[in-house]
Amino acid sequence: MMDLAVCDTCTLIQLRKGEILYCLNQLFTGVYLPQAVVAECQDAETLEEIKQLNCFKVQTARHLLPVKLGPGEREAISLALELGNAVFGSPYKPVAGLKSNGLSKAKVKVS
C-alpha cells in the first residue's frame, strides 16, 4: 500500500465514472481532497460517493504555489508538496503546468 494521494476534480470524476473510486482507499493509507477541489466538483454523484466511502480527508493547503492552473489543480499540487510523500493524480493539465512553471517531477510524483 502506498502512502498518501492527493486528487484533483477531474481525477475524482473519472474514477467515479469508471466505477473505481473506491479503489483509492485500498491503494493509499490516506486520500486527501483539497478544499478547492470539493468546491469545484459540481458532479453530485461523485460528491455523494465521496461521502459514502468516508475515506477522504478534506484539507486546505497552507501555501499555494504561484502557478497558472485552475484552483483545484493548484491547491492539489500545493497540498501534495506540503504533505511530502504524496502521489498527485491528474490526467491532464497539471503535468503540463508543472513543466511550464519550472516545478520538478522529482518534488511531486505525478501519476
mmCIF file of N, CA and C in Angstrom, residues 1-63:
data_model
loop_
_atom_site.group_PDB
_atom_site.id
_atom_site.type_symbol
_atom_site.label_atom_id
_atom_site.label_comp_id
_atom_site.label_asym_id
_atom_site.label_seq_id
_atom_site.Cartn_x
_atom_site.Cartn_y
_atom_site.Cartn_z
ATOM 1 N N MET A 1 0.840 -1.178 0.000
ATOM 2 C CA MET A 1 0.000 0.000 0.000
ATOM 3 C C MET A 1 0.890 1.247 0.000
ATOM 4 N N MET A 2 0.553 2.216 -0.838
ATOM 5 C CA MET A 2 1.312 3.458 -0.920
ATOM 6 C C MET A 2 0.898 4.387 0.210
ATOM 7 N N ASP A 3 1.670 5.456 0.383
ATOM 8 C CA ASP A 3 1.409 6.381 1.477
ATOM 9 C C ASP A 3 0.165 7.237 1.236
ATOM 10 N N LEU A 4 0.356 8.395 0.648
ATOM 11 C CA LEU A 4 -0.725 9.362 0.519
ATOM 12 C C LEU A 4 -1.027 9.696 -0.930
ATOM 13 N N ALA A 5 -2.274 10.063 -1.183
ATOM 14 C CA ALA A 5 -2.689 10.512 -2.506
ATOM 15 C C ALA A 5 -3.441 11.819 -2.356
ATOM 16 N N VAL A 6 -3.249 12.709 -3.318
ATOM 17 C CA VAL A 6 -3.999 13.957 -3.390
ATOM 18 C C VAL A 6 -4.666 13.965 -4.759
ATOM 19 N N CYS A 7 -5.978 14.171 -4.790
ATOM 20 C CA CYS A 7 -6.730 14.124 -6.044
ATOM 21 C C CYS A 7 -7.234 15.501 -6.444
ATOM 22 N N ASP A 8 -7.314 15.707 -7.741
ATOM 23 C CA ASP A 8 -7.976 16.905 -8.238
ATOM 24 C C ASP A 8 -9.365 16.515 -8.735
ATOM 25 N N THR A 9 -10.130 17.494 -9.156
ATOM 26 C CA THR A 9 -11.529 17.280 -9.529
ATOM 27 C C THR A 9 -11.689 16.291 -10.674
ATOM 28 N N CYS A 10 -10.926 16.473 -11.724
ATOM 29 C CA CYS A 10 -11.040 15.610 -12.906
ATOM 30 C C CYS A 10 -10.760 14.156 -12.546
ATOM 31 N N THR A 11 -9.756 13.932 -11.732
ATOM 32 C CA THR A 11 -9.408 12.572 -11.316
ATOM 33 C C THR A 11 -10.576 11.916 -10.593
ATOM 34 N N LEU A 12 -11.179 12.636 -9.659
ATOM 35 C CA LEU A 12 -12.309 12.081 -8.909
ATOM 36 C C LEU A 12 -13.462 11.699 -9.831
ATOM 37 N N ILE A 13 -13.804 12.608 -10.734
ATOM 38 C CA ILE A 13 -14.933 12.353 -11.630
ATOM 39 C C ILE A 13 -14.646 11.170 -12.550
ATOM 40 N N GLN A 14 -13.428 11.106 -13.086
ATOM 41 C CA GLN A 14 -13.082 9.999 -13.986
ATOM 42 C C GLN A 14 -13.077 8.654 -13.259
ATOM 43 N N LEU A 15 -12.566 8.629 -12.036
ATOM 44 C CA LEU A 15 -12.563 7.381 -11.266
ATOM 45 C C LEU A 15 -13.986 6.941 -10.926
ATOM 46 N N ARG A 16 -14.855 7.897 -10.615
ATOM 47 C CA ARG A 16 -16.247 7.557 -10.318
ATOM 48 C C ARG A 16 -16.958 7.047 -11.563
ATOM 49 N N LYS A 17 -16.733 7.696 -12.691
ATOM 50 C CA LYS A 17 -17.364 7.253 -13.938
ATOM 51 C C LYS A 17 -16.885 5.853 -14.331
ATOM 52 N N GLY A 18 -15.643 5.544 -14.019
ATOM 53 C CA GLY A 18 -15.102 4.211 -14.289
ATOM 54 C C GLY A 18 -15.463 3.206 -13.201
ATOM 55 N N GLU A 19 -16.235 3.658 -12.217
ATOM 56 C CA GLU A 19 -16.696 2.833 -11.100
ATOM 57 C C GLU A 19 -15.541 2.233 -10.299
ATOM 58 N N ILE A 20 -14.463 3.011 -10.149
ATOM 59 C CA ILE A 20 -13.314 2.524 -9.373
ATOM 60 C C ILE A 20 -12.840 3.530 -8.325
ATOM 61 N N LEU A 21 -13.681 4.492 -7.984
ATOM 62 C CA LEU A 21 -13.318 5.483 -6.971
ATOM 63 C C LEU A 21 -12.982 4.817 -5.639
ATOM 64 N N TYR A 22 -13.694 3.745 -5.321
ATOM 65 C CA TYR A 22 -13.482 3.020 -4.065
ATOM 66 C C TYR A 22 -12.062 2.460 -3.935
ATOM 67 N N CYS A 23 -11.374 2.266 -5.061
ATOM 68 C CA CYS A 23 -10.029 1.671 -5.032
ATOM 69 C C CYS A 23 -8.998 2.563 -4.327
ATOM 70 N N LEU A 24 -9.235 3.854 -4.300
ATOM 71 C CA LEU A 24 -8.244 4.758 -3.700
ATOM 72 C C LEU A 24 -7.936 4.399 -2.249
ATOM 73 N N ASN A 25 -8.977 4.087 -1.469
ATOM 74 C CA ASN A 25 -8.709 3.769 -0.063
ATOM 75 C C ASN A 25 -8.078 2.394 0.119
ATOM 76 N N GLN A 26 -8.067 1.570 -0.938
ATOM 77 C CA GLN A 26 -7.385 0.282 -0.883
ATOM 78 C C GLN A 26 -5.922 0.408 -1.313
ATOM 79 N N LEU A 27 -5.612 1.466 -2.064
ATOM 80 C CA LEU A 27 -4.259 1.667 -2.572
ATOM 81 C C LEU A 27 -3.404 2.577 -1.702
ATOM 82 N N PHE A 28 -4.057 3.481 -0.967
ATOM 83 C CA PHE A 28 -3.324 4.505 -0.211
ATOM 84 C C PHE A 28 -3.741 4.505 1.249
ATOM 85 N N THR A 29 -2.806 4.861 2.119
ATOM 86 C CA THR A 29 -3.127 4.947 3.542
ATOM 87 C C THR A 29 -3.925 6.202 3.856
ATOM 88 N N GLY A 30 -3.830 7.211 3.015
ATOM 89 C CA GLY A 30 -4.603 8.435 3.184
ATOM 90 C C GLY A 30 -4.899 9.056 1.833
ATOM 91 N N VAL A 31 -6.132 9.516 1.638
ATOM 92 C CA VAL A 31 -6.532 10.156 0.386
ATOM 93 C C VAL A 31 -7.047 11.546 0.734
ATOM 94 N N TYR A 32 -6.375 12.564 0.203
ATOM 95 C CA TYR A 32 -6.699 13.948 0.529
ATOM 96 C C TYR A 32 -7.373 14.651 -0.642
ATOM 97 N N LEU A 33 -8.365 15.463 -0.313
ATOM 98 C CA LEU A 33 -9.033 16.323 -1.277
ATOM 99 C C LEU A 33 -8.844 17.764 -0.813
ATOM 100 N N PRO A 34 -8.226 18.592 -1.620
ATOM 101 C CA PRO A 34 -8.128 19.999 -1.258
ATOM 102 C C PRO A 34 -9.522 20.630 -1.230
ATOM 103 N N GLN A 35 -9.700 21.620 -0.387
ATOM 104 C CA GLN A 35 -10.988 22.301 -0.278
ATOM 105 C C GLN A 35 -11.433 22.858 -1.632
ATOM 106 N N ALA A 36 -10.489 23.367 -2.426
ATOM 107 C CA ALA A 36 -10.825 23.915 -3.742
ATOM 108 C C ALA A 36 -11.374 22.840 -4.674
ATOM 109 N N VAL A 37 -10.911 21.613 -4.527
ATOM 110 C CA VAL A 37 -11.402 20.506 -5.354
ATOM 111 C C VAL A 37 -12.852 20.189 -4.984
ATOM 112 N N VAL A 38 -13.143 20.148 -3.700
ATOM 113 C CA VAL A 38 -14.508 19.887 -3.253
ATOM 114 C C VAL A 38 -15.435 20.999 -3.755
ATOM 115 N N ALA A 39 -14.989 22.244 -3.672
ATOM 116 C CA ALA A 39 -15.792 23.379 -4.142
ATOM 117 C C ALA A 39 -15.999 23.329 -5.656
ATOM 118 N N GLU A 40 -14.989 22.876 -6.379
ATOM 119 C CA GLU A 40 -15.031 22.803 -7.840
ATOM 120 C C GLU A 40 -15.925 21.674 -8.359
ATOM 121 N N CYS A 41 -16.013 20.624 -7.601
ATOM 122 C CA CYS A 41 -16.719 19.420 -8.064
ATOM 123 C C CYS A 41 -18.227 19.665 -8.074
ATOM 124 N N GLN A 42 -18.769 19.784 -9.264
ATOM 125 C CA GLN A 42 -20.201 20.020 -9.428
ATOM 126 C C GLN A 42 -20.955 18.726 -9.741
ATOM 127 N N ASP A 43 -20.242 17.609 -9.773
ATOM 128 C CA ASP A 43 -20.843 16.323 -10.088
ATOM 129 C C ASP A 43 -21.445 15.724 -8.814
ATOM 130 N N ALA A 44 -22.766 15.809 -8.695
ATOM 131 C CA ALA A 44 -23.449 15.375 -7.482
ATOM 132 C C ALA A 44 -23.197 13.899 -7.157
ATOM 133 N N GLU A 45 -23.132 13.053 -8.182
ATOM 134 C CA GLU A 45 -22.899 11.622 -7.948
ATOM 135 C C GLU A 45 -21.517 11.376 -7.350
ATOM 136 N N THR A 46 -20.515 12.117 -7.836
ATOM 137 C CA THR A 46 -19.168 11.975 -7.289
ATOM 138 C C THR A 46 -19.128 12.436 -5.842
ATOM 139 N N LEU A 47 -19.733 13.575 -5.546
ATOM 140 C CA LEU A 47 -19.756 14.088 -4.171
ATOM 141 C C LEU A 47 -20.465 13.110 -3.232
ATOM 142 N N GLU A 48 -21.557 12.520 -3.689
ATOM 143 C CA GLU A 48 -22.288 11.560 -2.873
ATOM 144 C C GLU A 48 -21.448 10.310 -2.612
ATOM 145 N N GLU A 49 -20.758 9.811 -3.629
ATOM 146 C CA GLU A 49 -19.916 8.621 -3.440
ATOM 147 C C GLU A 49 -18.748 8.920 -2.498
ATOM 148 N N ILE A 50 -18.190 10.119 -2.596
ATOM 149 C CA ILE A 50 -17.102 10.513 -1.687
ATOM 150 C C ILE A 50 -17.598 10.461 -0.243
ATOM 151 N N LYS A 51 -18.780 10.994 -0.003
ATOM 152 C CA LYS A 51 -19.354 10.980 1.355
ATOM 153 C C LYS A 51 -19.602 9.554 1.824
ATOM 154 N N GLN A 52 -20.113 8.705 0.952
ATOM 155 C CA GLN A 52 -20.421 7.319 1.322
ATOM 156 C C GLN A 52 -19.163 6.512 1.631
ATOM 157 N N LEU A 53 -18.100 6.746 0.877
ATOM 158 C CA LEU A 53 -16.861 5.987 1.094
ATOM 159 C C LEU A 53 -16.201 6.359 2.418
ATOM 160 N N ASN A 54 -16.370 7.600 2.836
ATOM 161 C CA ASN A 54 -15.870 8.054 4.134
ATOM 162 C C ASN A 54 -14.378 7.770 4.340
ATOM 163 N N CYS A 55 -13.589 7.860 3.273
ATOM 164 C CA CYS A 55 -12.153 7.601 3.395
ATOM 165 C C CYS A 55 -11.322 8.817 2.979
ATOM 166 N N PHE A 56 -11.994 9.866 2.565
ATOM 167 C CA PHE A 56 -11.291 11.055 2.080
ATOM 168 C C PHE A 56 -11.148 12.084 3.190
ATOM 169 N N LYS A 57 -10.007 12.748 3.205
ATOM 170 C CA LYS A 57 -9.764 13.821 4.163
ATOM 171 C C LYS A 57 -9.723 15.131 3.392
ATOM 172 N N VAL A 58 -10.598 16.062 3.742
ATOM 173 C CA VAL A 58 -10.599 17.369 3.090
ATOM 174 C C VAL A 58 -9.637 18.263 3.861
ATOM 175 N N GLN A 59 -8.702 18.856 3.117
ATOM 176 C CA GLN A 59 -7.690 19.703 3.759
ATOM 177 C C GLN A 59 -7.328 20.856 2.837
ATOM 178 N N THR A 60 -7.117 22.005 3.422
ATOM 179 C CA THR A 60 -6.718 23.194 2.670
ATOM 180 C C THR A 60 -5.197 23.315 2.706
ATOM 181 N N ALA A 61 -4.605 23.597 1.563
ATOM 182 C CA ALA A 61 -3.159 23.819 1.511
ATOM 183 C C ALA A 61 -2.841 25.127 2.238
ATOM 184 N N ARG A 62 -1.771 25.133 2.996
ATOM 185 C CA ARG A 62 -1.378 26.356 3.727
ATOM 186 C C ARG A 62 -0.784 27.393 2.805
ATOM 187 N N HIS A 63 -0.041 26.945 1.798
ATOM 188 C CA HIS A 63 0.634 27.863 0.874
ATOM 189 C C HIS A 63 0.360 27.404 -0.558
#
